[in-house]
mmCIF file of N, CA and C in Angstrom:
data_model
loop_
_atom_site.group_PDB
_atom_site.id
_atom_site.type_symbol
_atom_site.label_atom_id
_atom_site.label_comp_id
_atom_site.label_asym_id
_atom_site.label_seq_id
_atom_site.Cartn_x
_atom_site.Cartn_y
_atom_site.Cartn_z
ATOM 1 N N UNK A 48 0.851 -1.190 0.000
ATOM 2 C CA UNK A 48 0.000 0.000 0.000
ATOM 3 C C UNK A 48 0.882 1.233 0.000
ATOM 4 N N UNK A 49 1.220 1.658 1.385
ATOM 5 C CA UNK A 49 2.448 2.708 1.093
ATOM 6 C C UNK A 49 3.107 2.504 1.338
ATOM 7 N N UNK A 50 4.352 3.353 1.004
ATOM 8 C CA UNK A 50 5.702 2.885 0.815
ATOM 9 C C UNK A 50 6.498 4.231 1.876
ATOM 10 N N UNK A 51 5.845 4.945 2.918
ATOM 11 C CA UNK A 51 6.060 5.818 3.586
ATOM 12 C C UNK A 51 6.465 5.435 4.557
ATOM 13 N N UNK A 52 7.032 5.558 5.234
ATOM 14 C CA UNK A 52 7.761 5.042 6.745
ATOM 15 C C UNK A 52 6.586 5.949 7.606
ATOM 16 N N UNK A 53 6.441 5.640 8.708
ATOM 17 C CA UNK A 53 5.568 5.938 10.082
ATOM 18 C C UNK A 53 6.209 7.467 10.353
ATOM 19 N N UNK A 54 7.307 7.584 10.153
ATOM 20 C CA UNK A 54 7.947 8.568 10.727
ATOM 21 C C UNK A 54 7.429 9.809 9.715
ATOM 22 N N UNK A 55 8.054 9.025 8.275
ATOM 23 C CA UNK A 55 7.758 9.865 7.605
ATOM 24 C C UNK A 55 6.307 10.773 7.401
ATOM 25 N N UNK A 56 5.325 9.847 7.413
ATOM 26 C CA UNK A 56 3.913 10.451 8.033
ATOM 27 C C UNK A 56 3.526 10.875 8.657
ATOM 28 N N UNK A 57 3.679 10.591 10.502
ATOM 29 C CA UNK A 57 4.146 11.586 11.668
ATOM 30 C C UNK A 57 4.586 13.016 11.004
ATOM 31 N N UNK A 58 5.783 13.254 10.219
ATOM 32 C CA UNK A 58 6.109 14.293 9.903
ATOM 33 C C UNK A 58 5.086 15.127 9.124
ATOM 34 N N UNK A 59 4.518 14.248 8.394
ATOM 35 C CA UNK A 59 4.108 15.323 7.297
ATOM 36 C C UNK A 59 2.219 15.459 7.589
ATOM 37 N N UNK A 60 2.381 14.867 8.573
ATOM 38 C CA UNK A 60 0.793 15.004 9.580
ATOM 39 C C UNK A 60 1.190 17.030 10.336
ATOM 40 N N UNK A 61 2.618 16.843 11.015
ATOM 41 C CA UNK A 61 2.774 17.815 11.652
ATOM 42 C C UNK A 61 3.101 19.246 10.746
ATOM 43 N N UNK A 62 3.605 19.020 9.877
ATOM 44 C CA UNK A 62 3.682 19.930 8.838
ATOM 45 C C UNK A 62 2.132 20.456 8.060
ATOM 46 N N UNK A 63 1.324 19.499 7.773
ATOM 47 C CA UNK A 63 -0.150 19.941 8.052
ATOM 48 C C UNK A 63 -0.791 20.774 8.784
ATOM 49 N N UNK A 64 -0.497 20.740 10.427
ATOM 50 C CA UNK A 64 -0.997 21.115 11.076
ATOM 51 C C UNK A 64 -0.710 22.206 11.317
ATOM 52 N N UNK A 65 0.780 22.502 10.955
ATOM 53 C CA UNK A 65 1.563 23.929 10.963
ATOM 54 C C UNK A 65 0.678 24.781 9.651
ATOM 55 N N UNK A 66 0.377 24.511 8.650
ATOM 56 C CA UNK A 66 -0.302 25.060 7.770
ATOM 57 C C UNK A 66 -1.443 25.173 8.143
ATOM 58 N N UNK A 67 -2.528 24.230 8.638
ATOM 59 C CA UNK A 67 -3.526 24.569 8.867
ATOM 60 C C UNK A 67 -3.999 25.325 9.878
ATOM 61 N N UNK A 68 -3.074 25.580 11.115
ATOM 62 C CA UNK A 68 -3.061 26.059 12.212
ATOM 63 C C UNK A 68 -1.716 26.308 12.931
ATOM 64 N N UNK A 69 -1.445 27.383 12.201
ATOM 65 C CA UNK A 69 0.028 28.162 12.897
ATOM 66 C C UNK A 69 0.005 28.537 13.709
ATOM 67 N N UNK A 70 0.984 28.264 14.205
ATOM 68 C CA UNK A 70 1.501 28.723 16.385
ATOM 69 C C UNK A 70 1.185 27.970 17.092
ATOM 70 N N UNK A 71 0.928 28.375 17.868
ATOM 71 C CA UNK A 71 0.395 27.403 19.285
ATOM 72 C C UNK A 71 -0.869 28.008 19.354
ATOM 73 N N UNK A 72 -2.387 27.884 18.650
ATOM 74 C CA UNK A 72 -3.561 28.014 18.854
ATOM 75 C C UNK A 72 -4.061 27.284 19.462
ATOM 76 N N UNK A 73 -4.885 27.219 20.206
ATOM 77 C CA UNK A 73 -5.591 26.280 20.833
ATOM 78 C C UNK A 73 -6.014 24.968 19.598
ATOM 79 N N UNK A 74 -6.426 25.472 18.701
ATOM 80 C CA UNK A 74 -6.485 24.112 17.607
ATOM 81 C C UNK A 74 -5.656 23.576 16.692
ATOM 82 N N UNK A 75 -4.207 24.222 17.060
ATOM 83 C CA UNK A 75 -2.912 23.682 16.589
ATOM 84 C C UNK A 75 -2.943 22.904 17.572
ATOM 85 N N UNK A 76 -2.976 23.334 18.759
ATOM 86 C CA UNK A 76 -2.384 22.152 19.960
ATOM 87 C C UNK A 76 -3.228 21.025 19.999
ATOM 88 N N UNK A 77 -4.434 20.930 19.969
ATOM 89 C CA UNK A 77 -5.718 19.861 19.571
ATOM 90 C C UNK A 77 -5.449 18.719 18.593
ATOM 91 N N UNK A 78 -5.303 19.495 17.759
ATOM 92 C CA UNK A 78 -4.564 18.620 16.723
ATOM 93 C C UNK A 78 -3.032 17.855 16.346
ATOM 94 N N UNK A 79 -1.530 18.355 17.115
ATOM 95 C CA UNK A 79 -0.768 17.974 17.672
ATOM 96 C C UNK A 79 -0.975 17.104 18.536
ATOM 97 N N UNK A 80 -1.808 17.401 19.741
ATOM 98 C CA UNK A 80 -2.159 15.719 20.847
ATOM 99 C C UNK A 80 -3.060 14.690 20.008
ATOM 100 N N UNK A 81 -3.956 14.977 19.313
ATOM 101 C CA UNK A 81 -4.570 14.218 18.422
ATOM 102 C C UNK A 81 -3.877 13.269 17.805
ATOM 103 N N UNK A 82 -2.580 13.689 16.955
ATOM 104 C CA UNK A 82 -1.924 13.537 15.824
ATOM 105 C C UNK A 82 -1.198 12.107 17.105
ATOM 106 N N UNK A 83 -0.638 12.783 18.142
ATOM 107 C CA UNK A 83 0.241 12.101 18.974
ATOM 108 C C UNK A 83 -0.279 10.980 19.777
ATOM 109 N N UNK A 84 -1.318 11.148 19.689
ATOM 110 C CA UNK A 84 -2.324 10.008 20.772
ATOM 111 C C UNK A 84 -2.026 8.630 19.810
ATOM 112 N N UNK A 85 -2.752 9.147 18.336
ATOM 113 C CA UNK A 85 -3.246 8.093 17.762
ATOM 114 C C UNK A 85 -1.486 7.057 17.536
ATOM 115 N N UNK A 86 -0.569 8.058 16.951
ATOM 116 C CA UNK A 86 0.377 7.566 17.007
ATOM 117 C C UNK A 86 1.066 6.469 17.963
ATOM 118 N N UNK A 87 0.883 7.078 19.399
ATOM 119 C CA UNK A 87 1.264 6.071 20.239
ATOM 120 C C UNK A 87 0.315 5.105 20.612
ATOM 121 N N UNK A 88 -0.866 5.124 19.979
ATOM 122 C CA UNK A 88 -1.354 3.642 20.329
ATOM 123 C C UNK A 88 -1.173 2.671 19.141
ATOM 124 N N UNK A 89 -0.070 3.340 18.293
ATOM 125 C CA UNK A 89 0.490 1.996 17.339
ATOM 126 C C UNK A 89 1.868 1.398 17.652
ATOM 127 N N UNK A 90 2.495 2.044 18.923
ATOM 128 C CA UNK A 90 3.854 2.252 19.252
ATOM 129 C C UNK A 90 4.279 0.820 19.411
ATOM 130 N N UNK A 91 3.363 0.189 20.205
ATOM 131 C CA UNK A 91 3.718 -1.162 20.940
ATOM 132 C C UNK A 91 4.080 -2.177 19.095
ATOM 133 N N UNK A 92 3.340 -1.924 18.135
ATOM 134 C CA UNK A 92 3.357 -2.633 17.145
ATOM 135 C C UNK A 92 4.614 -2.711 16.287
ATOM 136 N N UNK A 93 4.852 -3.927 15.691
ATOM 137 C CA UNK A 93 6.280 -4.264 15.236
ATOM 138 C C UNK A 93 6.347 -4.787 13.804
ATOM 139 N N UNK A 94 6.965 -4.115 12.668
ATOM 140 C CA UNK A 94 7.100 -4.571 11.631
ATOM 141 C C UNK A 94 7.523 -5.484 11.425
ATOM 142 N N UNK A 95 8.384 -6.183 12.297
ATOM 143 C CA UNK A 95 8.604 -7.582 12.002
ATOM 144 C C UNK A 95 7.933 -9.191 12.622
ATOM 145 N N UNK A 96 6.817 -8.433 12.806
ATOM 146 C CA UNK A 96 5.696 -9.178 13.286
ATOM 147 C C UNK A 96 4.436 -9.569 12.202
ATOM 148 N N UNK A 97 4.524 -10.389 11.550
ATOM 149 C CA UNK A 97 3.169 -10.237 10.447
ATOM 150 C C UNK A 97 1.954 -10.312 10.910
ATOM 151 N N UNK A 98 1.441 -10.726 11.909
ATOM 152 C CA UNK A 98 0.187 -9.914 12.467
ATOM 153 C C UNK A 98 -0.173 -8.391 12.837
ATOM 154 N N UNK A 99 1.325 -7.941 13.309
ATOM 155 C CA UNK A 99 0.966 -5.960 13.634
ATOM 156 C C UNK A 99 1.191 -5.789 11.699
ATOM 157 N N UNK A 100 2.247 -5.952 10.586
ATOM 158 C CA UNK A 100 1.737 -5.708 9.579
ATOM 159 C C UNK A 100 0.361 -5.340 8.986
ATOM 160 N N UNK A 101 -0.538 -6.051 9.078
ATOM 161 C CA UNK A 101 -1.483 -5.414 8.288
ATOM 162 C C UNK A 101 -2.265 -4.289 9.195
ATOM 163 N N UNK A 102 -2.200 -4.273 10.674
ATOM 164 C CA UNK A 102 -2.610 -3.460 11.363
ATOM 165 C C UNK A 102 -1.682 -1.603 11.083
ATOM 166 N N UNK A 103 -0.541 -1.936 10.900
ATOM 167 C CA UNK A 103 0.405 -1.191 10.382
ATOM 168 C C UNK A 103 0.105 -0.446 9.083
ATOM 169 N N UNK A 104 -0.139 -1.020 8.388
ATOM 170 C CA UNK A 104 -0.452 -1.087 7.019
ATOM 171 C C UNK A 104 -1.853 0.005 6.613
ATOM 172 N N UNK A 105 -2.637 -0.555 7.419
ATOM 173 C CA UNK A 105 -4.050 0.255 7.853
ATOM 174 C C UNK A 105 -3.986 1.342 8.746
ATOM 175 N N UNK A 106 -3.455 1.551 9.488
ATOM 176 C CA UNK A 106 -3.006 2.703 10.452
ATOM 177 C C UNK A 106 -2.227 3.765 9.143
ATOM 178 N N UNK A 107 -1.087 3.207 8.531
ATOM 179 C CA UNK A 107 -0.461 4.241 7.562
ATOM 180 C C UNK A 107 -1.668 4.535 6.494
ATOM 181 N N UNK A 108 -2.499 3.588 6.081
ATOM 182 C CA UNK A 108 -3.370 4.373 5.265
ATOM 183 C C UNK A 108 -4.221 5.199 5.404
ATOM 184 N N UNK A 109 -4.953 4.814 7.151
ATOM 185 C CA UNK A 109 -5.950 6.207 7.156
ATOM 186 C C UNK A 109 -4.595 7.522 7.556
ATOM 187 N N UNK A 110 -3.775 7.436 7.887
ATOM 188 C CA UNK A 110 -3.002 8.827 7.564
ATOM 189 C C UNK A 110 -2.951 9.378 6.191
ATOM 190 N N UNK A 111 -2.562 8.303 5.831
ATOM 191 C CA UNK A 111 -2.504 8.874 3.886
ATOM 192 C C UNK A 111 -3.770 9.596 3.541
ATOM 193 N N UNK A 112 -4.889 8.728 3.885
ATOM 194 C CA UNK A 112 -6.021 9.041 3.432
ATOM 195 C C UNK A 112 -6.374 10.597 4.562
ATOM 196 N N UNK A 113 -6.121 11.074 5.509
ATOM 197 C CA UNK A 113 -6.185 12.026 6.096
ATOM 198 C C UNK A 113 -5.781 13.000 5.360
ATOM 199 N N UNK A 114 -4.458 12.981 4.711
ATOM 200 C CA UNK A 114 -3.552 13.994 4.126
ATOM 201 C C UNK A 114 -4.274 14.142 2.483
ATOM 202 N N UNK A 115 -4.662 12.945 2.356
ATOM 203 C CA UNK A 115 -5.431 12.848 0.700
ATOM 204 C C UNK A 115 -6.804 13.572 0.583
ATOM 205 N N UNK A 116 -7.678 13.695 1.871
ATOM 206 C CA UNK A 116 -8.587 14.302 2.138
ATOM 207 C C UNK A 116 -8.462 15.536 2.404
ATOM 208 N N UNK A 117 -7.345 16.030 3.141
ATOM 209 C CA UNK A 117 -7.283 17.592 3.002
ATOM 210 C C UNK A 117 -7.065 18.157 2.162
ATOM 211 N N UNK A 118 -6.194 17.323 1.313
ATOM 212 C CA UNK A 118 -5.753 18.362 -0.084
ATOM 213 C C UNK A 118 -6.436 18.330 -0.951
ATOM 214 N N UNK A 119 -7.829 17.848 -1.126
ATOM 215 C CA UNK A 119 -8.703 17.691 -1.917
ATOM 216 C C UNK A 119 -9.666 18.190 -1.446
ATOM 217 N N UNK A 120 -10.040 18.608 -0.411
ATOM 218 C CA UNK A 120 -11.090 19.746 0.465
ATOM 219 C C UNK A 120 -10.275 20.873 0.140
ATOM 220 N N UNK A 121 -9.077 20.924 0.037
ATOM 221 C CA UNK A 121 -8.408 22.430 -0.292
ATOM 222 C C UNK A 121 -8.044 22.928 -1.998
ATOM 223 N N UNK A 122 -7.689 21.741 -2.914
ATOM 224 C CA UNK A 122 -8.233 21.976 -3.655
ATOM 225 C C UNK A 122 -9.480 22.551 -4.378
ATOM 226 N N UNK A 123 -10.332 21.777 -3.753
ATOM 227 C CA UNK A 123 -12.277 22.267 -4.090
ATOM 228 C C UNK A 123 -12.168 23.483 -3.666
ATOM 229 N N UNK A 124 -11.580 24.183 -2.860
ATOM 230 C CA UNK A 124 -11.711 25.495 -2.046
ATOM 231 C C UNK A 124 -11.348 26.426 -3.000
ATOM 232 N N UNK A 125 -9.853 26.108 -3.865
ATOM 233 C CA UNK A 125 -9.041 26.788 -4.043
ATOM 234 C C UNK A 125 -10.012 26.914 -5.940
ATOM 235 N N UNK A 126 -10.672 25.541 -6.574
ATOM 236 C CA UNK A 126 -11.165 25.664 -7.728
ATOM 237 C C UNK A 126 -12.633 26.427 -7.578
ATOM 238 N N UNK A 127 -13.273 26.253 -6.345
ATOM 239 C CA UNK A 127 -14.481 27.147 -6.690
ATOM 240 C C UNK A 127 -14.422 28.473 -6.574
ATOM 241 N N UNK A 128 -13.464 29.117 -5.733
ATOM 242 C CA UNK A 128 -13.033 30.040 -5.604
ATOM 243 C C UNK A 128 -12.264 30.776 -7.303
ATOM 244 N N UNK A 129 -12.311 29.712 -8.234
ATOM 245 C CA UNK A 129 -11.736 30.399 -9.534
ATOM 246 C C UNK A 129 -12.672 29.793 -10.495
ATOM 247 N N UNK A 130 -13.717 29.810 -9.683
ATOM 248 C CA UNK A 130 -15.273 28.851 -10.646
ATOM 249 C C UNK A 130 -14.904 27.768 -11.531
ATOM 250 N N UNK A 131 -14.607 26.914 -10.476
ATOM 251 C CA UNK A 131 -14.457 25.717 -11.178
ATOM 252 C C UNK A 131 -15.348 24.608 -10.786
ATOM 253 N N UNK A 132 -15.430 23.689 -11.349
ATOM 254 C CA UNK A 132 -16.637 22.381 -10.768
ATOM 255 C C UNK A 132 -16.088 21.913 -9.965
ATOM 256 N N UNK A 133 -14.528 21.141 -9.972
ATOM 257 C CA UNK A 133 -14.416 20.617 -8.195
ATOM 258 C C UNK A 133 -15.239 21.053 -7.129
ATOM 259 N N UNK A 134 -15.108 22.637 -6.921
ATOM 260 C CA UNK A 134 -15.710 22.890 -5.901
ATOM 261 C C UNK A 134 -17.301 23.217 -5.839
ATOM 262 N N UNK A 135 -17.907 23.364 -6.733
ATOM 263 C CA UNK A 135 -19.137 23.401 -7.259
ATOM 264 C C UNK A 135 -19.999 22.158 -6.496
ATOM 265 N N UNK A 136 -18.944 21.063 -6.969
ATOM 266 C CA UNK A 136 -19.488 19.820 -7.304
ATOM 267 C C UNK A 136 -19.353 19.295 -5.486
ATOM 268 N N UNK A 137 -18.321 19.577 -4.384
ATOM 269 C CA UNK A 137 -18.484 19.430 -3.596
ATOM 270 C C UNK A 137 -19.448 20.612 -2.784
ATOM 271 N N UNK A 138 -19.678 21.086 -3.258
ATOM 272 C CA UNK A 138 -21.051 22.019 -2.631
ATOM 273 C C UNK A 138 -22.491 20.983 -2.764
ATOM 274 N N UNK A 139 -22.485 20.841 -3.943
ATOM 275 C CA UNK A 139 -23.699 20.174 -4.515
ATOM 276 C C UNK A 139 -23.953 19.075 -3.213
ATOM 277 N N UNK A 140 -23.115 17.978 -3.042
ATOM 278 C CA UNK A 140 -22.500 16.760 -2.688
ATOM 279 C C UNK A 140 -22.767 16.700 -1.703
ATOM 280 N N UNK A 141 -22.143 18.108 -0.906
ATOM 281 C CA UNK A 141 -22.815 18.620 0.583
ATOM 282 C C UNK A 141 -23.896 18.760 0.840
ATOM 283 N N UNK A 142 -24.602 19.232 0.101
ATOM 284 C CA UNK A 142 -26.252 19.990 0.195
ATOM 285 C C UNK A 142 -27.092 18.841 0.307
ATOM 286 N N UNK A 143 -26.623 17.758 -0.705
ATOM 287 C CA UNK A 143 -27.641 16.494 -0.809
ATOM 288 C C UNK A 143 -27.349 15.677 0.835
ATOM 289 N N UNK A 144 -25.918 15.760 1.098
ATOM 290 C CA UNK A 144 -26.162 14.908 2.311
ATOM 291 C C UNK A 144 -26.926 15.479 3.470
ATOM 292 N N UNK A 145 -26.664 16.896 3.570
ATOM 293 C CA UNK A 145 -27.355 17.491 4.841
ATOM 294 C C UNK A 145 -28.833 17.230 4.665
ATOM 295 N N UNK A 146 -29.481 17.435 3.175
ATOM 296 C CA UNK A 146 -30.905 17.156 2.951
ATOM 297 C C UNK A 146 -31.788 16.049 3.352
ATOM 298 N N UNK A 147 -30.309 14.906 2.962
ATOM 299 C CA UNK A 147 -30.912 13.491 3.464
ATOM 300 C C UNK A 147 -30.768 13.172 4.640
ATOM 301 N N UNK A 148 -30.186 13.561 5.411
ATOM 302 C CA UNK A 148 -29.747 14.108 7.255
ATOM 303 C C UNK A 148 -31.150 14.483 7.699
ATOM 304 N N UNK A 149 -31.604 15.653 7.356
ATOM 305 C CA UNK A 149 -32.614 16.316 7.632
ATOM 306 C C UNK A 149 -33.983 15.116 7.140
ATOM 307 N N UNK A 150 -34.310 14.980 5.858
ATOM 308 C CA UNK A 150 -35.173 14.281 5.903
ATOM 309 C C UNK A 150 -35.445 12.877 6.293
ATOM 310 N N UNK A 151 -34.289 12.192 6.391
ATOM 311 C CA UNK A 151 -33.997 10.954 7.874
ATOM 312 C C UNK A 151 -34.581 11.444 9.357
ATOM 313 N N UNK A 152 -34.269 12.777 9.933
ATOM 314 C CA UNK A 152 -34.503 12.868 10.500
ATOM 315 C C UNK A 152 -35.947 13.264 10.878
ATOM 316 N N UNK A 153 -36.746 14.278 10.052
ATOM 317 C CA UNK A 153 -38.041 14.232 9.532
ATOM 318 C C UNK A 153 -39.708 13.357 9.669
ATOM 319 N N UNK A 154 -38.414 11.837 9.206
ATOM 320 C CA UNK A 154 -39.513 10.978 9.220
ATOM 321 C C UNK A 154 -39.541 10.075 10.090
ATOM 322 N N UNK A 155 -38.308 10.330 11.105
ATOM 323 C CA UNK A 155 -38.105 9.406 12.823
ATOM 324 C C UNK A 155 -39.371 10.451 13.379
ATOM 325 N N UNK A 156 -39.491 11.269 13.313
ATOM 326 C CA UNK A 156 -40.196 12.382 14.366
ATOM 327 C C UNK A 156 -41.936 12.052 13.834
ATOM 328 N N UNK A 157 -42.890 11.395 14.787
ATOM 329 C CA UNK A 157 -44.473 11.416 14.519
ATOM 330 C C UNK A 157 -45.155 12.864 14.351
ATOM 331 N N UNK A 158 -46.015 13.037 14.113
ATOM 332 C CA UNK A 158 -46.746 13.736 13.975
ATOM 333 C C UNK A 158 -46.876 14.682 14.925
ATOM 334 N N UNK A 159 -47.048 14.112 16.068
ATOM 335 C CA UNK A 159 -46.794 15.078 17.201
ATOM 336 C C UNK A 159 -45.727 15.357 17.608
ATOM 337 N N UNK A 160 -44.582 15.548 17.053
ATOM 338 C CA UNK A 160 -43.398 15.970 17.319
ATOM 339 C C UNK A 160 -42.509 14.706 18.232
ATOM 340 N N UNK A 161 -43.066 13.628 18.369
ATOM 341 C CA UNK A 161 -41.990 12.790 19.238
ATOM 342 C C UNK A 161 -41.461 11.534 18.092
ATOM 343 N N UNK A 162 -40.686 11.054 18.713
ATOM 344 C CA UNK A 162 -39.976 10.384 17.791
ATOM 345 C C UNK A 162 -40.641 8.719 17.844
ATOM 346 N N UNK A 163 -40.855 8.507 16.804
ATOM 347 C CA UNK A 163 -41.841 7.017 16.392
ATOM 348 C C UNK A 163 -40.708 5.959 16.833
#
């Protein structure tokens, strides 16, 4: 899957966070213990163990996929902002889920306002 070392991801998790939240803000620091929590509850795990492997393996991907998700929420930002459909298209995308949120929620609730 990836070919990134742990460390190397650690790093570039924290370099994220410096962009997304410079200094010591209260939601720089949130996200630094965040970043650090999850990390050390993979600590005990050992690459030369083929059972922590695929646990390993999956741990490095939702990072990837963390870092793959921001830059593609920042992309969309950066194309609708120059009217482009990326971000158009995640507007749209948005609107339908909150709608179906709302009307899920809609049809839990009876008639008299309590929930069926």
């Amino acid at each position: 899957m990836s070919h990134r070392t742990a460390i190397e991801l650690y790093r570039d998790l924290l370099r994220l966070v410096a962009h997304v939240a410079p200094g010591l803000s209260p939601k720089s620091i949130a996200l630094r213990s965040m970043i650090r929590t999850e990390f050390d509850k993979s600590r005990d795990l050992s690459p030369n163990n083929p059972s922590d492997q695929e646990k390993i393996e999956a741990l490095k991907a939702n990072a990837v996929r963390a870092l793959s998700n921001y830059m593609l929420i920042q992309g969309g930002i950066q194309d609708k902002n120059k009217g482009g459909k990326l971000g158009a298209a995640m507007d749209s995308y948005h609107e339908r889920n909150i709608d179906s949120i709302t009307e899920s929620n809609d049809n839990k609730e009876g008639g008299d306002g309590s929930i069926t």
